[in-house]
Amino acid sequence: MTSYPTLLSPLDLGFTTLKNRVLMGSMHTGLEERGDWPRVAEFYAERARGGAALIVTGGMSPNPEGGVFPGAAGLFTDQDIANHRFVTDRVHAEGGKIAMQILHAGRYAYGPDCVSASAIKSPISPFPPKELDEDGIQKQIADFATAAARAKEAGYDGVEVMGSEGYFLNQFLVTHTNKREDRWGGSYENRMRLAIEVVKAVRAAVGPEFIIIYRLSMIDLVPNGSTFDEVVQLAKEIEKAGATIINTGIGWHEARIPTIATSVPRAAFTWVTKKLMGHVSVPIITSNRINHPDVAEEVLSGGAADMVSMARPFLADPDFVAKAAEGRAGDIAPCIACNQACLDHTFGGKISTCLVNPRACYETELRYDMTDTPKSIAVVGAGPAGLSTALVADERGHKVTLFDRADQVGGQLNMAKKIPGKEEFIGLVDWYDRQVAASDIDLQLGKEVTADDLEGFDEVIIATGVVPRDPGIDGQGGAKVLSYIDVLRHEVPVGDRVAIIGAGGIGFDVAEYLTQAGDSPTENLEEWLAEWGVTDPATARGGLAPDGPKPESPARHVTLMQRKAKALGKGLGKTTGWIHRATLRMKGVEMVGGVNYERITDDGLIVSTGEARENPRVIEVDNIILCAGQVSDRSLADALEARGKAPHVIGGADVAAELDAKRAIDQGSRLAASL
């Protein structure tokens, strides 16, 4: 009997049946824009092979003005249809079903031709939209219908109409962006008219036996967003208009509340979807931060939805469903919701991939084929770089010995997992531990490796990581001064008043660690909702609490400083940096840039400002934490090179860059694939 009876049960849609309750949610990967259709097809085919019942593509624009950026993918020509037919054929050959998402960005479109309900500029785009007139609105409706008809011609099993996340249809729904006074604005009946007309037109274009998913924003998390009564009203009308399934959208892109980052509790918004259950007769999908089959089964068996949507977990592991069905849930590579290689890449104009799985979107390029010439390989360092190298090399048939001076695998991931909001790193380290234990790797922990120990290996990989950089501050050897390693790895006691030197990723992590009192809100949904000011949309429009965020009092008073005279946190992730900055502001952290560290005394830290070293002052603290960057630990590599050896140097030992696990894992995996 399966451990996931609800998750793995079929879902009858009347004219077709989905083999389980798992939707691979839409993600913009950037692949379609490259025009490498075999690569696109392999990406989706691998997920179909891995068991997803229904896949939704990244957003395809219905017209040029609706594209998220100029040149965004869509089905505009016969050649486009032929290209997409290649993808759908591959998915069907693997036993899967696939729907194309129709995404009209509205005022979120990054281009001068963007259009919307009203001429109100988005905070995430520099281009003010043009307010559509009646003819313009009718054109948009017709373009949605044409896109759906072309999707059917291209072999898709359905379409998803994107009506959430603050995109075009969402912009008509709320007075936050719709200031019209005609039949498309004013009353809610008028404001929801466009969404209904679009679904009607799409249904008319594709006929009865074609899946139409409508992605409905169930909690907007912006001022003047929808009430829950309006959500229910819209859902009922969307069902009448011809939708087969209603999917959950959470929050607008401009909302100042995190919705999918790692600090968001698992299944944090499924309670919103559950409120809609029973109001419509079509199946309802829930989404956001569902990344393990145990979580998905609990959500479904608890009546929160008929189906779950998981997007990024299929980047981390395309075989997510197959492994769950085979009783191998522990082997599923975990999505840690870091955003570093997926969303950050998307917003940076790069191909999306995955920190945990660098093969994601590179399936045709990065292959782990069995070797014809097995080698004996030594890997020194069991952090992210060394682990990825060792596991891929072992998978390919090499004989691998993995060394580390520590008594556990994970390297500096073992510090990251202690940060409030980064609890997902615990699961990542545990997964690595299980994978190594199940492999043929000879793991030697607690081993300080010398050059002599590495004689006789065919290949030597140095993944010894980094050591803290010495900031060279007068008095830094005093009793008040600790390094981030003292705090996070050795858990040395820290006083109530703290100065942190260095405001990179580690400095922010240490500040969050030291200001958190009690359990992390990521582990307590009610506390997390209160901290960010989220409430029931049945009681407040858009789900924003009238009295705003209510964070718990900080455990310590922290001053976070950097030498650079610019805003702190500029080097953090594109899509998560604002969350870390907002978290520290809520905790009362004083963030100061442009300081010179003059010296450390018994009273505290003496700092000045500017090139002239003006305005010296004493910051009276109990402890000073050094987070002033890292340097590569190359001592072993240097010793080998002095003997005329040529080791491979990867990860932090190669480039010390803010504990960059994404780069380290990618580098290690690619090296192992090439040996």
Tab-separated table of N, CA and C in Angstrom, residues 383-507:
chain	number	residue	atom	x	y	z
A	383	GLY	N	31.985	19.628	1.654
A	383	GLY	CA	30.990	20.678	1.542
A	383	GLY	C	30.238	20.534	0.236
A	384	PRO	N	29.481	21.541	-0.184
A	384	PRO	CA	28.676	21.417	-1.399
A	384	PRO	C	29.479	21.046	-2.638
A	385	ALA	N	30.645	21.664	-2.827
A	385	ALA	CA	31.444	21.373	-4.019
A	385	ALA	C	31.942	19.933	-4.000
A	386	GLY	N	32.512	19.515	-2.885
A	386	GLY	CA	33.047	18.159	-2.789
A	386	GLY	C	31.970	17.096	-2.847
A	387	LEU	N	30.840	17.346	-2.206
A	387	LEU	CA	29.751	16.374	-2.223
A	387	LEU	C	29.204	16.175	-3.629
A	388	SER	N	28.984	17.259	-4.342
A	388	SER	CA	28.434	17.124	-5.697
A	388	SER	C	29.416	16.393	-6.603
A	389	THR	N	30.686	16.705	-6.464
A	389	THR	CA	31.697	16.015	-7.273
A	389	THR	C	31.723	14.526	-6.960
A	390	ALA	N	31.764	14.191	-5.685
A	390	ALA	CA	31.871	12.793	-5.273
A	390	ALA	C	30.659	11.982	-5.717
A	391	LEU	N	29.466	12.542	-5.547
A	391	LEU	CA	28.257	11.791	-5.882
A	391	LEU	C	28.121	11.573	-7.382
A	392	VAL	N	28.416	12.592	-8.179
A	392	VAL	CA	28.323	12.424	-9.632
A	392	VAL	C	29.407	11.474	-10.131
A	393	ALA	N	30.609	11.602	-9.616
A	393	ALA	CA	31.690	10.701	-10.032
A	393	ALA	C	31.360	9.258	-9.673
A	394	ASP	N	30.801	9.045	-8.487
A	394	ASP	CA	30.402	7.693	-8.085
A	394	ASP	C	29.293	7.170	-8.986
A	395	GLU	N	28.313	8.018	-9.291
A	395	GLU	CA	27.212	7.617	-10.171
A	395	GLU	C	27.726	7.182	-11.529
A	396	ARG	N	28.816	7.790	-11.978
A	396	ARG	CA	29.368	7.477	-13.298
A	396	ARG	C	30.294	6.261	-13.283
A	397	GLY	N	30.536	5.681	-12.096
A	397	GLY	CA	31.320	4.455	-12.024
A	397	GLY	C	32.747	4.607	-11.577
A	398	HIS	N	33.138	5.805	-11.155
A	398	HIS	CA	34.489	5.993	-10.633
A	398	HIS	C	34.572	5.509	-9.185
A	399	LYS	N	35.779	5.213	-8.730
A	399	LYS	CA	36.018	4.812	-7.341
A	399	LYS	C	36.430	6.064	-6.578
A	400	VAL	N	35.573	6.508	-5.651
A	400	VAL	CA	35.737	7.810	-5.015
A	400	VAL	C	36.026	7.660	-3.528
A	401	THR	N	37.018	8.405	-3.063
A	401	THR	CA	37.272	8.554	-1.629
A	401	THR	C	37.036	10.016	-1.281
A	402	LEU	N	36.179	10.247	-0.300
A	402	LEU	CA	35.800	11.605	0.106
A	402	LEU	C	36.317	11.864	1.513
A	403	PHE	N	37.163	12.874	1.655
A	403	PHE	CA	37.766	13.219	2.946
A	403	PHE	C	37.174	14.527	3.487
A	404	ASP	N	37.106	14.627	4.803
A	404	ASP	CA	36.816	15.915	5.429
A	404	ASP	C	37.350	15.901	6.852
A	405	ARG	N	37.877	17.049	7.265
A	405	ARG	CA	38.415	17.145	8.631
A	405	ARG	C	37.313	17.164	9.687
A	406	ALA	N	36.102	17.531	9.290
A	406	ALA	CA	34.977	17.583	10.226
A	406	ALA	C	34.421	16.182	10.461
A	407	ASP	N	33.499	16.087	11.418
A	407	ASP	CA	32.912	14.787	11.738
A	407	ASP	C	31.558	14.579	11.074
A	408	GLN	N	31.194	15.460	10.145
A	408	GLN	CA	29.946	15.320	9.404
A	408	GLN	C	30.105	15.961	8.030
A	409	VAL	N	29.270	15.527	7.088
A	409	VAL	CA	29.300	16.131	5.762
A	409	VAL	C	28.501	17.428	5.779
A	410	GLY	N	28.687	18.237	4.743
A	410	GLY	CA	27.897	19.464	4.610
A	410	GLY	C	28.708	20.731	4.599
A	411	GLY	N	29.913	20.695	5.197
A	411	GLY	CA	30.732	21.902	5.216
A	411	GLY	C	29.985	23.073	5.827
A	412	GLN	N	30.043	24.219	5.154
A	412	GLN	CA	29.442	25.420	5.729
A	412	GLN	C	27.914	25.450	5.596
A	413	LEU	N	27.339	24.451	4.910
A	413	LEU	CA	25.885	24.303	4.966
A	413	LEU	C	25.421	24.046	6.399
A	414	ASN	N	26.315	23.476	7.212
A	414	ASN	CA	25.960	23.197	8.600
A	414	ASN	C	25.854	24.470	9.438
A	415	MET	N	26.425	25.567	8.959
A	415	MET	CA	26.183	26.859	9.605
A	415	MET	C	24.921	27.499	9.043
A	416	ALA	N	24.747	27.391	7.733
A	416	ALA	CA	23.562	27.989	7.109
A	416	ALA	C	22.278	27.433	7.701
A	417	LYS	N	22.260	26.146	8.023
A	417	LYS	CA	21.016	25.525	8.493
A	417	LYS	C	20.604	25.996	9.885
A	418	LYS	N	21.485	26.720	10.569
A	418	LYS	CA	21.149	27.243	11.894
A	418	LYS	C	20.477	28.613	11.841
A	419	ILE	N	20.433	29.223	10.655
A	419	ILE	CA	19.869	30.560	10.524
A	419	ILE	C	18.345	30.472	10.509
A	420	PRO	N	17.645	31.273	11.307
A	420	PRO	CA	16.180	31.281	11.236
A	420	PRO	C	15.723	31.571	9.807
A	421	GLY	N	14.810	30.763	9.311
A	421	GLY	CA	14.348	30.925	7.942
A	421	GLY	C	15.103	30.085	6.941
A	422	LYS	N	16.173	29.405	7.376
A	422	LYS	CA	16.923	28.541	6.475
A	422	LYS	C	16.874	27.086	6.932
A	423	GLU	N	15.760	26.730	7.570
A	423	GLU	CA	15.625	25.364	8.070
A	423	GLU	C	15.644	24.324	6.962
A	424	GLU	N	15.312	24.718	5.728
A	424	GLU	CA	15.344	23.760	4.619
A	424	GLU	C	16.752	23.211	4.390
A	425	PHE	N	17.778	23.953	4.819
A	425	PHE	CA	19.148	23.466	4.665
A	425	PHE	C	19.408	22.232	5.531
A	426	ILE	N	18.627	22.068	6.585
A	426	ILE	CA	18.757	20.852	7.401
A	426	ILE	C	18.455	19.637	6.532
A	427	GLY	N	17.343	19.719	5.789
A	427	GLY	CA	16.969	18.614	4.911
A	427	GLY	C	17.968	18.386	3.800
A	428	LEU	N	18.582	19.459	3.311
A	428	LEU	CA	19.575	19.311	2.250
A	428	LEU	C	20.800	18.559	2.752
A	429	VAL	N	21.299	18.931	3.936
A	429	VAL	CA	22.457	18.227	4.501
A	429	VAL	C	22.108	16.766	4.782
A	430	ASP	N	20.908	16.531	5.320
A	430	ASP	CA	20.482	15.149	5.592
A	430	ASP	C	20.402	14.341	4.296
A	431	TRP	N	19.928	14.982	3.218
A	431	TRP	CA	19.843	14.290	1.926
A	431	TRP	C	21.233	13.920	1.426
A	432	TYR	N	22.164	14.844	1.506
A	432	TYR	CA	23.535	14.535	1.103
A	432	TYR	C	24.088	13.371	1.930
A	433	ASP	N	23.828	13.390	3.223
A	433	ASP	CA	24.311	12.336	4.101
A	433	ASP	C	23.762	10.973	3.669
A	434	ARG	N	22.452	10.930	3.354
A	434	ARG	CA	21.842	9.671	2.917
A	434	ARG	C	22.392	9.223	1.570
A	435	GLN	N	22.592	10.163	0.656
A	435	GLN	CA	23.079	9.789	-0.668
A	435	GLN	C	24.490	9.221	-0.611
A	436	VAL	N	25.328	9.831	0.219
A	436	VAL	CA	26.689	9.312	0.362
A	436	VAL	C	26.662	7.921	1.003
A	437	ALA	N	25.814	7.763	2.036
A	437	ALA	CA	25.729	6.470	2.723
A	437	ALA	C	25.251	5.362	1.784
A	438	ALA	N	24.378	5.714	0.835
A	438	ALA	CA	23.833	4.711	-0.083
A	438	ALA	C	24.739	4.454	-1.282
A	439	SER	N	25.797	5.230	-1.416
A	439	SER	CA	26.696	5.108	-2.567
A	439	SER	C	27.862	4.178	-2.250
A	440	ASP	N	28.768	4.057	-3.207
A	440	ASP	CA	30.002	3.281	-2.997
A	440	ASP	C	31.166	4.178	-2.585
A	441	ILE	N	30.878	5.416	-2.236
A	441	ILE	CA	31.930	6.358	-1.839
A	441	ILE	C	32.560	5.907	-0.521
A	442	ASP	N	33.874	5.948	-0.480
A	442	ASP	CA	34.618	5.685	0.762
A	442	ASP	C	34.727	7.014	1.516
A	443	LEU	N	33.892	7.193	2.533
A	443	LEU	CA	33.827	8.449	3.274
A	443	LEU	C	34.759	8.383	4.477
A	444	GLN	N	35.686	9.325	4.551
A	444	GLN	CA	36.636	9.375	5.665
A	444	GLN	C	36.525	10.732	6.350
A	445	LEU	N	35.743	10.773	7.433
A	445	LEU	CA	35.546	12.002	8.196
A	445	LEU	C	36.577	12.096	9.312
A	446	GLY	N	36.738	13.307	9.847
A	446	GLY	CA	37.705	13.524	10.906
A	446	GLY	C	39.135	13.318	10.448
A	447	LYS	N	39.369	13.527	9.171
A	447	LYS	CA	40.671	13.251	8.569
A	447	LYS	C	41.293	14.543	8.062
A	448	GLU	N	42.392	14.945	8.656
A	448	GLU	CA	43.162	16.099	8.187
A	448	GLU	C	44.122	15.595	7.117
A	449	VAL	N	43.832	15.879	5.873
A	449	VAL	CA	44.546	15.281	4.750
A	449	VAL	C	45.819	16.058	4.450
A	450	THR	N	46.887	15.315	4.166
A	450	THR	CA	48.145	15.916	3.723
A	450	THR	C	48.413	15.506	2.278
A	451	ALA	N	49.395	16.121	1.674
A	451	ALA	CA	49.762	15.774	0.298
A	451	ALA	C	50.171	14.308	0.192
A	452	ASP	N	50.808	13.782	1.250
A	452	ASP	CA	51.222	12.372	1.229
A	452	ASP	C	50.022	11.436	1.108
A	453	ASP	N	48.886	11.810	1.739
A	453	ASP	CA	47.695	10.954	1.713
A	453	ASP	C	47.093	10.840	0.319
A	454	LEU	N	47.477	11.722	-0.572
A	454	LEU	CA	46.836	11.779	-1.884
A	454	LEU	C	47.674	11.143	-2.988
A	455	GLU	N	48.770	10.520	-2.599
A	455	GLU	CA	49.579	9.787	-3.574
A	455	GLU	C	48.807	8.559	-4.067
A	456	GLY	N	48.908	8.266	-5.338
A	456	GLY	CA	48.314	7.049	-5.883
A	456	GLY	C	46.940	7.215	-6.492
A	457	PHE	N	46.312	8.364	-6.310
A	457	PHE	CA	45.003	8.599	-6.928
A	457	PHE	C	45.188	9.090	-8.368
A	458	ASP	N	44.264	8.695	-9.223
A	458	ASP	CA	44.319	9.155	-10.612
A	458	ASP	C	43.952	10.631	-10.737
A	459	GLU	N	43.000	11.067	-9.934
A	459	GLU	CA	42.558	12.459	-9.954
A	459	GLU	C	42.386	12.926	-8.512
A	460	VAL	N	42.761	14.171	-8.258
A	460	VAL	CA	42.586	14.765	-6.928
A	460	VAL	C	41.787	16.054	-7.083
A	461	ILE	N	40.714	16.145	-6.325
A	461	ILE	CA	39.863	17.343	-6.341
A	461	ILE	C	39.960	18.013	-4.980
A	462	ILE	N	40.370	19.257	-4.979
A	462	ILE	CA	40.490	20.030	-3.747
A	462	ILE	C	39.253	20.914	-3.602
A	463	ALA	N	38.469	20.621	-2.572
A	463	ALA	CA	37.244	21.378	-2.280
A	463	ALA	C	37.259	21.775	-0.807
A	464	THR	N	38.387	22.364	-0.406
A	464	THR	CA	38.614	22.652	1.017
A	464	THR	C	37.961	23.936	1.496
A	465	GLY	N	37.262	24.637	0.600
A	465	GLY	CA	36.445	25.762	1.029
A	465	GLY	C	37.215	27.024	1.340
A	466	VAL	N	36.748	27.731	2.361
A	466	VAL	CA	37.258	29.062	2.674
A	466	VAL	C	37.601	29.163	4.153
A	467	VAL	N	38.344	30.208	4.467
A	467	VAL	CA	38.584	30.596	5.865
A	467	VAL	C	38.224	32.074	5.981
A	468	PRO	N	37.857	32.531	7.175
A	468	PRO	CA	37.472	33.941	7.333
A	468	PRO	C	38.619	34.881	6.969
A	469	ARG	N	38.277	35.966	6.323
A	469	ARG	CA	39.264	36.983	5.983
A	469	ARG	C	39.600	37.804	7.222
A	470	ASP	N	40.862	38.125	7.375
A	470	ASP	CA	41.319	38.940	8.501
A	470	ASP	C	41.113	40.420	8.163
A	471	PRO	N	40.223	41.130	8.871
A	471	PRO	CA	39.979	42.542	8.537
A	471	PRO	C	41.078	43.473	9.032
A	472	GLY	N	41.992	42.970	9.883
A	472	GLY	CA	43.128	43.773	10.325
A	472	GLY	C	42.743	44.985	11.154
A	473	ILE	N	41.849	44.827	12.108
A	473	ILE	CA	41.408	45.935	12.954
A	473	ILE	C	42.233	45.931	14.245
A	474	ASP	N	42.717	47.067	14.614
A	474	ASP	CA	43.480	47.208	15.852
A	474	ASP	C	42.623	46.750	17.033
A	475	GLY	N	43.129	45.785	17.795
A	475	GLY	CA	42.421	45.310	18.977
A	475	GLY	C	41.499	44.135	18.732
A	476	GLN	N	41.506	43.562	17.513
A	476	GLN	CA	40.557	42.493	17.205
A	476	GLN	C	40.861	41.185	17.935
A	477	GLY	N	41.990	41.120	18.623
A	477	GLY	CA	42.288	39.911	19.393
A	477	GLY	C	41.686	39.915	20.775
A	478	GLY	N	40.924	40.951	21.125
A	478	GLY	CA	40.343	41.055	22.461
A	478	GLY	C	39.242	40.053	22.717
A	479	ALA	N	38.872	39.935	23.989
A	479	ALA	CA	37.890	38.936	24.419
A	479	ALA	C	36.497	39.203	23.866
A	480	LYS	N	36.208	40.448	23.515
A	480	LYS	CA	34.887	40.782	22.992
A	480	LYS	C	34.666	40.286	21.565
A	481	VAL	N	35.749	39.955	20.871
A	481	VAL	CA	35.681	39.721	19.422
A	481	VAL	C	35.516	38.236	19.117
A	482	LEU	N	34.531	37.945	18.269
A	482	LEU	CA	34.256	36.583	17.825
A	482	LEU	C	34.175	36.570	16.301
A	483	SER	N	34.392	35.413	15.707
A	483	SER	CA	34.158	35.257	14.269
A	483	SER	C	32.781	34.637	14.066
A	484	TYR	N	32.293	34.705	12.829
A	484	TYR	CA	30.998	34.080	12.548
A	484	TYR	C	31.046	32.578	12.786
A	485	ILE	N	32.222	31.983	12.646
A	485	ILE	CA	32.355	30.548	12.905
A	485	ILE	C	32.174	30.260	14.401
A	486	ASP	N	32.734	31.130	15.261
A	486	ASP	CA	32.523	30.975	16.707
A	486	ASP	C	31.034	30.970	17.036
A	487	VAL	N	30.295	31.873	16.385
A	487	VAL	CA	28.879	32.051	16.705
A	487	VAL	C	28.028	30.922	16.137
A	488	LEU	N	28.215	30.606	14.844
A	488	LEU	CA	27.318	29.674	14.175
A	488	LEU	C	27.731	28.214	14.320
A	489	ARG	N	29.021	27.937	14.310
A	489	ARG	CA	29.447	26.538	14.390
A	489	ARG	C	29.656	26.110	15.835
A	490	HIS	N	30.321	26.972	16.601
A	490	HIS	CA	30.662	26.578	17.974
A	490	HIS	C	29.670	27.097	19.007
A	491	GLU	N	28.733	27.959	18.572
A	491	GLU	CA	27.660	28.476	19.424
A	491	GLU	C	28.209	29.102	20.714
A	492	VAL	N	29.258	29.901	20.550
A	492	VAL	CA	29.825	30.644	21.684
A	492	VAL	C	28.788	31.665	22.174
A	493	PRO	N	28.591	31.816	23.484
A	493	PRO	CA	27.605	32.783	23.993
A	493	PRO	C	27.912	34.203	23.521
A	494	VAL	N	26.849	34.955	23.219
A	494	VAL	CA	26.957	36.326	22.719
A	494	VAL	C	26.118	37.235	23.604
A	495	GLY	N	26.640	38.431	23.883
A	495	GLY	CA	25.952	39.377	24.759
A	495	GLY	C	24.747	40.031	24.112
A	496	ASP	N	24.145	40.982	24.858
A	496	ASP	CA	22.897	41.612	24.416
A	496	ASP	C	23.118	42.723	23.396
A	497	ARG	N	24.313	43.324	23.379
A	497	ARG	CA	24.605	44.414	22.445
A	497	ARG	C	25.735	43.945	21.522
A	498	VAL	N	25.449	43.958	20.224
A	498	VAL	CA	26.366	43.333	19.284
A	498	VAL	C	26.621	44.257	18.095
A	499	ALA	N	27.879	44.317	17.680
A	499	ALA	CA	28.245	44.966	16.419
A	499	ALA	C	28.740	43.890	15.465
A	500	ILE	N	28.232	43.904	14.256
A	500	ILE	CA	28.657	42.950	13.230
A	500	ILE	C	29.434	43.708	12.168
A	501	ILE	N	30.660	43.269	11.934
A	501	ILE	CA	31.521	43.896	10.935
A	501	ILE	C	31.438	43.090	9.652
A	502	GLY	N	30.831	43.700	8.636
A	502	GLY	CA	30.647	43.029	7.355
A	502	GLY	C	29.179	42.751	7.104
A	503	ALA	N	28.639	43.315	6.019
A	503	ALA	CA	27.203	43.207	5.740
A	503	ALA	C	26.940	42.463	4.440
A	504	GLY	N	27.737	41.437	4.178
A	504	GLY	CA	27.425	40.533	3.080
A	504	GLY	C	26.399	39.515	3.545
A	505	GLY	N	26.281	38.420	2.790
A	505	GLY	CA	25.305	37.400	3.148
A	505	GLY	C	25.525	36.826	4.526
A	506	ILE	N	26.795	36.633	4.922
A	506	ILE	CA	27.072	36.053	6.237
A	506	ILE	C	26.722	37.037	7.341
A	507	GLY	N	27.036	38.306	7.145
A	507	GLY	CA	26.678	39.314	8.133
A	507	GLY	C	25.179	39.369	8.354
